[in-house]
PDB file of C-alpha atoms in Angstrom:
ATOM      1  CA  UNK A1441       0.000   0.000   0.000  1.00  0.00           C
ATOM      2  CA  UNK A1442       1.237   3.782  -0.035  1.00  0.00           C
ATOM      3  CA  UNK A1443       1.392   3.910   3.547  1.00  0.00           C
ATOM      4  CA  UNK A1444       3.835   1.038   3.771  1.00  0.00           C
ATOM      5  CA  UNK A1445       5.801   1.814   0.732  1.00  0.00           C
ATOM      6  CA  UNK A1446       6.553   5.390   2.759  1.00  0.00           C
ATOM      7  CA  UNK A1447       7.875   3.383   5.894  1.00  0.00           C
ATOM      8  CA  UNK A1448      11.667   2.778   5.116  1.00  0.00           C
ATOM      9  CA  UNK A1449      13.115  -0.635   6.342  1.00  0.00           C
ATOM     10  CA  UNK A1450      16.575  -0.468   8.710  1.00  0.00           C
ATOM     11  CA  UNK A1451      19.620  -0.131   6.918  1.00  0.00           C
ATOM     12  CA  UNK A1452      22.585  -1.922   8.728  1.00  0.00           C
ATOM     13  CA  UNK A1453      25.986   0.077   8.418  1.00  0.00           C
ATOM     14  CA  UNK A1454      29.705  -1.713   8.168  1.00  0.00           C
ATOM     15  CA  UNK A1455      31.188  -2.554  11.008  1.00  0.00           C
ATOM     16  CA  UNK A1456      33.460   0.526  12.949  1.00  0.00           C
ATOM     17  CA  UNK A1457      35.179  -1.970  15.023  1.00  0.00           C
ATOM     18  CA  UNK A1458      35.152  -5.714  15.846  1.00  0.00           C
ATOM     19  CA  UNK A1459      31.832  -6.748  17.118  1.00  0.00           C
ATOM     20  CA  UNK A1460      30.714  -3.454  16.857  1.00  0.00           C
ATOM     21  CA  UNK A1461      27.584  -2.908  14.197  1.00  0.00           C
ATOM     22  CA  UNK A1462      25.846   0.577  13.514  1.00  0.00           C
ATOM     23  CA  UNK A1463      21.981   0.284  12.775  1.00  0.00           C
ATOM     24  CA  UNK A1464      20.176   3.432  10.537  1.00  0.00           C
ATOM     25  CA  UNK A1465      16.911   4.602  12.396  1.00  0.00           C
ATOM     26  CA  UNK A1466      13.828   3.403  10.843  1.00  0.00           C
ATOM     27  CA  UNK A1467      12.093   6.391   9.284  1.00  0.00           C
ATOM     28  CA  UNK A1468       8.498   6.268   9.518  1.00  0.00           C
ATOM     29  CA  UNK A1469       6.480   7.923   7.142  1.00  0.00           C
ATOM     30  CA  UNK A1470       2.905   8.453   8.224  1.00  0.00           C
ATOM     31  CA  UNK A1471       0.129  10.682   7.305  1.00  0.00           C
ATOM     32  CA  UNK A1472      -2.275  11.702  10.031  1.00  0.00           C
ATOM     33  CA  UNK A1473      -5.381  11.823   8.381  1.00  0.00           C
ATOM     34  CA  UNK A1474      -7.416  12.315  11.589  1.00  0.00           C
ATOM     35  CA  UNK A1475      -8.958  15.919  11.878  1.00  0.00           C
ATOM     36  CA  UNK A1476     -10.768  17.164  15.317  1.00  0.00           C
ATOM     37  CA  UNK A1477     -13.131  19.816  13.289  1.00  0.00           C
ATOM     38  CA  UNK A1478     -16.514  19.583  12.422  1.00  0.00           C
ATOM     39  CA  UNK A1479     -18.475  21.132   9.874  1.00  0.00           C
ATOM     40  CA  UNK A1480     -21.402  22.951   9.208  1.00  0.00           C
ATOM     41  CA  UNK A1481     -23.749  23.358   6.220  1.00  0.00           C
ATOM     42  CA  UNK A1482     -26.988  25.702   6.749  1.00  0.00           C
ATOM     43  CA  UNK A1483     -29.681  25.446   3.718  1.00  0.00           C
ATOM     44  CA  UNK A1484     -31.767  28.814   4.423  1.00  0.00           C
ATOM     45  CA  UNK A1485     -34.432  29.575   2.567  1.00  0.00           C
ATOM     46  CA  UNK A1486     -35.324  32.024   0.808  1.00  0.00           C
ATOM     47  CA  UNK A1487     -32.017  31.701  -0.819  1.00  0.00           C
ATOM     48  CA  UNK A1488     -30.558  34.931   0.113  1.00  0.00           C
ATOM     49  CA  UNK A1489     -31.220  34.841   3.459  1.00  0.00           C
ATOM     50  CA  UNK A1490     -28.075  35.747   5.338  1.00  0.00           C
ATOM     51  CA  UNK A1491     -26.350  33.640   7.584  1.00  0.00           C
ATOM     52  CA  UNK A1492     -24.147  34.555  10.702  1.00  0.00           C
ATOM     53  CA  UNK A1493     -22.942  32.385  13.793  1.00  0.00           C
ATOM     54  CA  UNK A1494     -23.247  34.830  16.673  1.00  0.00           C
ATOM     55  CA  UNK A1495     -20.375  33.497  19.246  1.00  0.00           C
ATOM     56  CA  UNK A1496     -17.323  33.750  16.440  1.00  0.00           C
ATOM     57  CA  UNK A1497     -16.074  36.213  14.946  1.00  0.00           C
ATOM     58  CA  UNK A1498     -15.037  34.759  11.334  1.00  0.00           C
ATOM     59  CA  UNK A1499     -17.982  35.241   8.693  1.00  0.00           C
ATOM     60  CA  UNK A1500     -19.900  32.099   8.127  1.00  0.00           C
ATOM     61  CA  UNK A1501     -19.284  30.169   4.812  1.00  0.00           C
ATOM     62  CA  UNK A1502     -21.147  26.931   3.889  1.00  0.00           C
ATOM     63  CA  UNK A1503     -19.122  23.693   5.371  1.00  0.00           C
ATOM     64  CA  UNK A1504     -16.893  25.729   7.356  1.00  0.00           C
ATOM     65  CA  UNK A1505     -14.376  23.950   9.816  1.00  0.00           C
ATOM     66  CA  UNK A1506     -15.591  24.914  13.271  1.00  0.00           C
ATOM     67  CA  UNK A1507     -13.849  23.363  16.409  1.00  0.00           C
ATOM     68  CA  UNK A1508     -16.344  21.246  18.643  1.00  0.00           C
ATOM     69  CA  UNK A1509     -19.005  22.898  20.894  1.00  0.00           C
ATOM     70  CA  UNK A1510     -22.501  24.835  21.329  1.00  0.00           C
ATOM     71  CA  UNK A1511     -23.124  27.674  18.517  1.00  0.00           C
ATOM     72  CA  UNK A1512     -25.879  29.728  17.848  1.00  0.00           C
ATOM     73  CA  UNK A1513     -26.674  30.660  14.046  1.00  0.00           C
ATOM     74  CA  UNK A1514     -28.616  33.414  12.698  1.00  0.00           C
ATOM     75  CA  UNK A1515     -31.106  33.705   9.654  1.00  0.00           C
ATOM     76  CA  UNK A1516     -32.214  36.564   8.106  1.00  0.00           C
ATOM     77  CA  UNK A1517     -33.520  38.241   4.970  1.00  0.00           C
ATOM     78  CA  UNK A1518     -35.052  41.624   4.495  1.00  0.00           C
ATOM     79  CA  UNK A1519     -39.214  40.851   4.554  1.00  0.00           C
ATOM     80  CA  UNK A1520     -38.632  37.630   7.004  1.00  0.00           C
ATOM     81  CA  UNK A1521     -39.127  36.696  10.589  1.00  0.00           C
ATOM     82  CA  UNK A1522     -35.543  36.724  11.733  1.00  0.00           C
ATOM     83  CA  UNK A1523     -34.543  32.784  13.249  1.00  0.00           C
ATOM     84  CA  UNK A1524     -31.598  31.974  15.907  1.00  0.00           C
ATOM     85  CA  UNK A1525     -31.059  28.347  15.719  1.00  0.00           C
ATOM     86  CA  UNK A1526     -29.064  26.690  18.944  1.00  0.00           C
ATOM     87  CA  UNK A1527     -27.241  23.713  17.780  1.00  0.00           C
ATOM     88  CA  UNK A1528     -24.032  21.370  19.262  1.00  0.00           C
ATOM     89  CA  UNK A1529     -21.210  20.914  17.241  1.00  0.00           C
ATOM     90  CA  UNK A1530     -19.503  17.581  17.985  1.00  0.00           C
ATOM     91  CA  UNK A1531     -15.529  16.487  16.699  1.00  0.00           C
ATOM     92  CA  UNK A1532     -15.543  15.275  13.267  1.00  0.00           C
ATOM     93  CA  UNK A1533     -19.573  15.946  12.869  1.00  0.00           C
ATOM     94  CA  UNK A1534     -21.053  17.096   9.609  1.00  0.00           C
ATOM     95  CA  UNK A1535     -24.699  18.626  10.561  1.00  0.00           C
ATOM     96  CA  UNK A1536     -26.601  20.196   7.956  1.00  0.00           C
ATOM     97  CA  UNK A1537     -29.615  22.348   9.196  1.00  0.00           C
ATOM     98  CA  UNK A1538     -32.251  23.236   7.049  1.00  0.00           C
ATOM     99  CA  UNK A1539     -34.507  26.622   7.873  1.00  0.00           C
ATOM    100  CA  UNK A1540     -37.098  28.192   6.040  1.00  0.00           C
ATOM    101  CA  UNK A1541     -37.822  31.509   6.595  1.00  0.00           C
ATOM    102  CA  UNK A1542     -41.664  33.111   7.867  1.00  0.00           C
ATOM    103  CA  UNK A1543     -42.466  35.935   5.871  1.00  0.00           C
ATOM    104  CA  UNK A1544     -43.595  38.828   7.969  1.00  0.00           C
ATOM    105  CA  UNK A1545     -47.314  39.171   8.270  1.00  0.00           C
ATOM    106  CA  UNK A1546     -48.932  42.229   6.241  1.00  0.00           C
ATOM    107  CA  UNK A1547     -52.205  44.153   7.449  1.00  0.00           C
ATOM    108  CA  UNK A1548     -54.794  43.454   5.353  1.00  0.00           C
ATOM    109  CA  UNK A1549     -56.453  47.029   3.607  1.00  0.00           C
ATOM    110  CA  UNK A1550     -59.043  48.293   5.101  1.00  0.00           C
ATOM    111  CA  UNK A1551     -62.211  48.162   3.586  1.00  0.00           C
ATOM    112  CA  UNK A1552     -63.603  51.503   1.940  1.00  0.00           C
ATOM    113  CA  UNK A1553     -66.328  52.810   4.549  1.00  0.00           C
ATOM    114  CA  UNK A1554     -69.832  53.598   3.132  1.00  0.00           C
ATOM    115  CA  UNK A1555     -70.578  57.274   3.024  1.00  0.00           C
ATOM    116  CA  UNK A1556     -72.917  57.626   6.539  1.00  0.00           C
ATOM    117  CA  UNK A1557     -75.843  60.048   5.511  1.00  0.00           C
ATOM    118  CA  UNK A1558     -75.725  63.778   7.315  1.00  0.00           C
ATOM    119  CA  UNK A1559     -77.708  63.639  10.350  1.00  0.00           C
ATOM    120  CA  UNK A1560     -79.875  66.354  11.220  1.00  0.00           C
ATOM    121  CA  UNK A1561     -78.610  68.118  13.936  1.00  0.00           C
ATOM    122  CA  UNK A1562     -79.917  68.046  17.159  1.00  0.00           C
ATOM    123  CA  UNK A1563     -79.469  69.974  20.292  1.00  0.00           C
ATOM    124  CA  UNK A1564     -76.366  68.502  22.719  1.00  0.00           C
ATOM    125  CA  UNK A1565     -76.798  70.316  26.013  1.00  0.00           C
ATOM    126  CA  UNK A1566     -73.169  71.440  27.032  1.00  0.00           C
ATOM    127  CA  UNK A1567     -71.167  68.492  29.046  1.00  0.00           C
ATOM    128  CA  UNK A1568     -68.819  69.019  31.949  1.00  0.00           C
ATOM    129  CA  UNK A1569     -64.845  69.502  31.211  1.00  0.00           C
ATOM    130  CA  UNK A1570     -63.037  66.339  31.587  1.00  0.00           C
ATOM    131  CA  UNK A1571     -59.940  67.127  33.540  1.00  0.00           C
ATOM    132  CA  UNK A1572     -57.977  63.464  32.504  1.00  0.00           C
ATOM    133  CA  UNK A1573     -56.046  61.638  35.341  1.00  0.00           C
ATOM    134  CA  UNK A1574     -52.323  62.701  35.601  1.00  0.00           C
ATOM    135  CA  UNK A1575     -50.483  60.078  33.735  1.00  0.00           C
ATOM    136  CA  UNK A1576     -48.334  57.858  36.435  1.00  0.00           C
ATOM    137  CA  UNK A1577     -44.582  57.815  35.271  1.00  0.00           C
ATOM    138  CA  UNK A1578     -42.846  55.082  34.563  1.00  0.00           C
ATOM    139  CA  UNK A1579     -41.123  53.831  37.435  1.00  0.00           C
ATOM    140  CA  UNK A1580     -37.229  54.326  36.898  1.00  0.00           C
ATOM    141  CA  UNK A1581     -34.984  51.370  37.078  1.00  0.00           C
ATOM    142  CA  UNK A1582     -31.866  51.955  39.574  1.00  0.00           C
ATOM    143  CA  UNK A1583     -28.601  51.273  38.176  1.00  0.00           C
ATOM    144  CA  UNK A1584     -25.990  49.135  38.438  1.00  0.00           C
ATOM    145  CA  UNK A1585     -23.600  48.845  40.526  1.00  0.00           C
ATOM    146  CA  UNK A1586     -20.256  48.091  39.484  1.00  0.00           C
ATOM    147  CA  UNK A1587     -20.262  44.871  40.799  1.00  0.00           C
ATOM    148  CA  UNK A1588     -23.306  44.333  39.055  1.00  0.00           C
ATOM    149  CA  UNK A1589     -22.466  45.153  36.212  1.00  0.00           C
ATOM    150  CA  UNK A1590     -19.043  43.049  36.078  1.00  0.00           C
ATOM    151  CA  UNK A1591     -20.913  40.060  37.279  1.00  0.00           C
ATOM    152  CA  UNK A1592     -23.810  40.818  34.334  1.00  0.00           C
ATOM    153  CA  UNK A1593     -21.356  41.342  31.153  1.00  0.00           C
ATOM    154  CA  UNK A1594     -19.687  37.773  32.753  1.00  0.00           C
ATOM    155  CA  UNK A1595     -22.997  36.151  33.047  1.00  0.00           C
ATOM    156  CA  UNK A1596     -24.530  37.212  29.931  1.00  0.00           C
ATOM    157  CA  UNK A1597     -21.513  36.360  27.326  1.00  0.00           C
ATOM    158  CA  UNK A1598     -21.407  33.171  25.527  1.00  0.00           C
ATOM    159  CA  UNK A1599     -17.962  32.546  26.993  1.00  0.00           C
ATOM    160  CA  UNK A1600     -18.777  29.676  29.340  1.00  0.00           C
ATOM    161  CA  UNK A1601     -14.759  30.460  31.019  1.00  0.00           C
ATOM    162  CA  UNK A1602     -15.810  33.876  31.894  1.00  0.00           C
ATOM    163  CA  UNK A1603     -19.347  32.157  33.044  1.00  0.00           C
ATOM    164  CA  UNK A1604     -17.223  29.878  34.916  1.00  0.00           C
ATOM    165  CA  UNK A1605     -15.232  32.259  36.517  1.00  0.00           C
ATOM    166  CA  UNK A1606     -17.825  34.600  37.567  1.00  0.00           C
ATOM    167  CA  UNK A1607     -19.976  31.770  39.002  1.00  0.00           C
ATOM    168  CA  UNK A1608     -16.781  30.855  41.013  1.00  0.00           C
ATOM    169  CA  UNK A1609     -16.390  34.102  42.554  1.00  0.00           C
ATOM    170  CA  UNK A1610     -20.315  34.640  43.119  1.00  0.00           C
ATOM    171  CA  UNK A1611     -19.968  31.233  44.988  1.00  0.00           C
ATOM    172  CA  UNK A1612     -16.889  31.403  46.772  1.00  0.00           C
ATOM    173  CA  UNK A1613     -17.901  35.266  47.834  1.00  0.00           C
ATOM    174  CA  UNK A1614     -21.512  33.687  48.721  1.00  0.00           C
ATOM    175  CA  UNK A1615     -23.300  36.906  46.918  1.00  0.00           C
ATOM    176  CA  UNK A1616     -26.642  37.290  47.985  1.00  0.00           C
ATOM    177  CA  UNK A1617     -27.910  39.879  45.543  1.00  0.00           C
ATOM    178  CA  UNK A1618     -30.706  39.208  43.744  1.00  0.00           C
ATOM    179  CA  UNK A1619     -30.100  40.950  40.482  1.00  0.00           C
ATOM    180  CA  UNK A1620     -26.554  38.762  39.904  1.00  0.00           C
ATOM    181  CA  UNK A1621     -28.396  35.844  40.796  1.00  0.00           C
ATOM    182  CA  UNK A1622     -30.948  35.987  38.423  1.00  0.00           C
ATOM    183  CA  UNK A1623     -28.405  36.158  35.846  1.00  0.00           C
ATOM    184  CA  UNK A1624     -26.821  33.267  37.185  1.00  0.00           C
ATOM    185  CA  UNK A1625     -30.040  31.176  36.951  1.00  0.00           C
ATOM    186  CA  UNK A1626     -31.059  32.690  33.338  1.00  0.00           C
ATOM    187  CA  UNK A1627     -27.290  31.560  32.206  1.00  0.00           C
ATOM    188  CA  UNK A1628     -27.875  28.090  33.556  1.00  0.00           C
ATOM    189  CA  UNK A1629     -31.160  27.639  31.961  1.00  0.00           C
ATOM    190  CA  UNK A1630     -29.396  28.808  28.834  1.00  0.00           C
ATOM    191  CA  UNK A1631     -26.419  26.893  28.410  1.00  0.00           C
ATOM    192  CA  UNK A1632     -27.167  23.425  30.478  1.00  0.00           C
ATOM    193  CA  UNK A1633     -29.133  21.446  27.618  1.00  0.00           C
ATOM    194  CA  UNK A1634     -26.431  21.522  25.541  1.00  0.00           C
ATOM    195  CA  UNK A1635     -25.090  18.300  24.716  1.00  0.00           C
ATOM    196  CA  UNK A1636     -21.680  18.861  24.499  1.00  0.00           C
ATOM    197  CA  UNK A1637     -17.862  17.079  25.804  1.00  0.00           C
ATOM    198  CA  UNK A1638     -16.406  20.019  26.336  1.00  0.00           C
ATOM    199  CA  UNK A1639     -14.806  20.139  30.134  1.00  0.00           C
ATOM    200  CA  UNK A1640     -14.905  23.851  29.998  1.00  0.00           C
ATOM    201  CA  UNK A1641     -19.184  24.069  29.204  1.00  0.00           C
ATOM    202  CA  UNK A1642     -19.719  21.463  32.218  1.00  0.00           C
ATOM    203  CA  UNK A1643     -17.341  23.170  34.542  1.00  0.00           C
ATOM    204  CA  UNK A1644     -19.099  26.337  33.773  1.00  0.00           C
ATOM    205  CA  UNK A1645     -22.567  24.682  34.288  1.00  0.00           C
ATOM    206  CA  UNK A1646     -21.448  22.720  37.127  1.00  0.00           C
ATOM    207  CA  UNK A1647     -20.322  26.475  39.087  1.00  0.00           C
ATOM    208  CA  UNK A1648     -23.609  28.378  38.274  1.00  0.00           C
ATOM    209  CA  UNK A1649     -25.200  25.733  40.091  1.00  0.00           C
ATOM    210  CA  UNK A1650     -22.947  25.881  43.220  1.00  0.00           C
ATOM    211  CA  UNK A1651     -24.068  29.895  43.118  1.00  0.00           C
ATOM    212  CA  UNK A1652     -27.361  29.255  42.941  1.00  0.00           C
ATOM    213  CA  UNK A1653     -26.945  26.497  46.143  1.00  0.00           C
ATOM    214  CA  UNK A1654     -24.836  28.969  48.201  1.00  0.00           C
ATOM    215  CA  UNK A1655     -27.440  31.765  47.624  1.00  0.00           C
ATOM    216  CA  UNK A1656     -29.887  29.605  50.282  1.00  0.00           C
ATOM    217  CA  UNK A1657     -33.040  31.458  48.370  1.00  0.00           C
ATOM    218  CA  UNK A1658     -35.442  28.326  47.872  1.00  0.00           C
ATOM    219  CA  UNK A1659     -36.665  30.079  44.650  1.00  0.00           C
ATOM    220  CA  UNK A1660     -33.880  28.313  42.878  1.00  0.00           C
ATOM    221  CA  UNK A1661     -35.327  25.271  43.884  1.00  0.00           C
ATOM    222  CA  UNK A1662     -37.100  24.337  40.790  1.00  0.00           C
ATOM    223  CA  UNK A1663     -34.223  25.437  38.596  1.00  0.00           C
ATOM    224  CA  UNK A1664     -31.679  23.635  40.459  1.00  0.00           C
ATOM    225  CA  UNK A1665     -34.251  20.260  40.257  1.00  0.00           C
ATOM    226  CA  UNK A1666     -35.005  20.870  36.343  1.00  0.00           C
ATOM    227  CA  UNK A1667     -31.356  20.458  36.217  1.00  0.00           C
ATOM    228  CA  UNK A1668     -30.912  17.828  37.877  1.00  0.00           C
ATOM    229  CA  UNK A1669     -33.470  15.704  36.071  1.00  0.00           C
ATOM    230  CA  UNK A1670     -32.999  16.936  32.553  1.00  0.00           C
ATOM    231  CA  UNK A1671     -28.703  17.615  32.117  1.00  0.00           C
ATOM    232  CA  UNK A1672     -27.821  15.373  29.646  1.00  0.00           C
ATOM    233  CA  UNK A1673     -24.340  14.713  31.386  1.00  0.00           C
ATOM    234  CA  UNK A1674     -23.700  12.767  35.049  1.00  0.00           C
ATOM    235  CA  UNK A1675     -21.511  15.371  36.574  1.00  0.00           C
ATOM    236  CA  UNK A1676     -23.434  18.205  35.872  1.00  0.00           C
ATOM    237  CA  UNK A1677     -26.725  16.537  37.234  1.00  0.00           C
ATOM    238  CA  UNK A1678     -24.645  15.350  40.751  1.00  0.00           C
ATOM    239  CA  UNK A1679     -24.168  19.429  41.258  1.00  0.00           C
ATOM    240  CA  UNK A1680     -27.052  20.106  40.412  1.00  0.00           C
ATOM    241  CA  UNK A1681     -28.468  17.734  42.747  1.00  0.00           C
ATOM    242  CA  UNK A1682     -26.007  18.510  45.928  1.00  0.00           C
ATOM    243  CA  UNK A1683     -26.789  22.624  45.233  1.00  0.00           C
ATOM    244  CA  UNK A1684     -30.665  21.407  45.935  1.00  0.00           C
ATOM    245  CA  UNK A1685     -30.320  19.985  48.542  1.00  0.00           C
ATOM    246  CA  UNK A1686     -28.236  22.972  50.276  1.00  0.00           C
ATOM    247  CA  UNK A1687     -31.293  24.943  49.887  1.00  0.00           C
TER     248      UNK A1687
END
């Protein structure tokens, strides 16, 4: 075969010296065919519907190599519902997803009203002056702190090592604020589904669980349990399952 025909055999050299022999190294000659990258081919309808994958920065192009783990892809064209498609990645996988785009809904014309015939008038006795309610405003918002707002940007990425890192601290500091918590639960809700090997996307998972257990609010209760019954990997479920019960 090729392969073998590119392994060279030992060559034995003349002797230097009495019962002395020198041996050439066997040269091996092998091509590593293996590759670790998937790729990715996205059929979109209409056909000019453009395509981008929202956690990279490279421009998509169809059967791209993309390294293993959770993407999310974006469809658009101008007159369509715009789709985000969550999909898993795995080594060596060719996926092909197929969308179809909605168009967006137009109102219908209104029908041309009948002329109404002039009434005669009539007296109207004079009414009373409405004086209208004083409109309530809108109840501001306060803003964030800086901590907040570290912990947020953090929480919010789709860089599971910076979620990792900021559940760590969130845990290990046993924050009690509401506002970073809730973005700890809405990133594990996000992110735990995903069926993915990668170390780094269960480590994250497995730490915005341990938050959510340190915070001792029960309302993470049925988070934490979803979690626990649904993750598709054994690890993350046992965190899930010890944060629960530390609530």
């Amino acid at each position: 075969t090729d392969v073998m025909q590119k392994i060279c055999t030992a060559k034995i050299d003349e002797e230097d010296s009495p019962d002395s022999i020198n041996y050439g190294q066997l040269v091996k000659s092998m091509i590593d065919t293996r590759r670790k990258e998937g790729r990715l081919y996205v059929d979109a309808t209409p056909a000019n519907a453009k395509i981008r994958i929202l956690n990279i920065t490279p421009p998509y192009s169809r059967g791209m190599a993309l390294a293993p783990g959770p993407y999310t892809v974006e469809i658009s064209a101008p007159g369509y519902v715009t789709v985000k498609e969550q999909l898993t990645l795995d080594m060596n996988e060719e996926k092909t997803v197929a969308v179809r785009l909605v168009a967006v809904p137009t109102a219908p014309p209104e029908k041309a009203r009948a002329a109404a015939p002039v009434p005669k008038e009539e007296y109207i006795p004079p009414q009373k002056e409405f004086i209208p309610s004083p409109v309530p405003k809108p109840e501001q918002k306060p803003a964030l702190s800086s901590d907040q707002a570290k912990y947020l940007r953090l929480l919010d990425s789709n860089n599971v090592r910076e979620q990792r890192d900021a559940a760590r601290l969130i845990e290990r500091g046993r924050v009690k604020d509401p506002v970073v918590l809730d973005a700890v639960e809405r990133a594990l809700l996000r992110g735990y589904k995903a069926d993915s090997s990668d170390r780094d996307h269960i480590d994250a998972m497995s730490w915005l669980c341990k938050a959510l257990g340190s915070s001792g609010q029960s309302k993470y209760r049925s988070t934490l349990s979803t979690v626990a019954q649904n993750a598709p990997h054994k690890k993350l479920k046992g965190y899930a399952e010890k944060s629960l019960n530390e609530l």
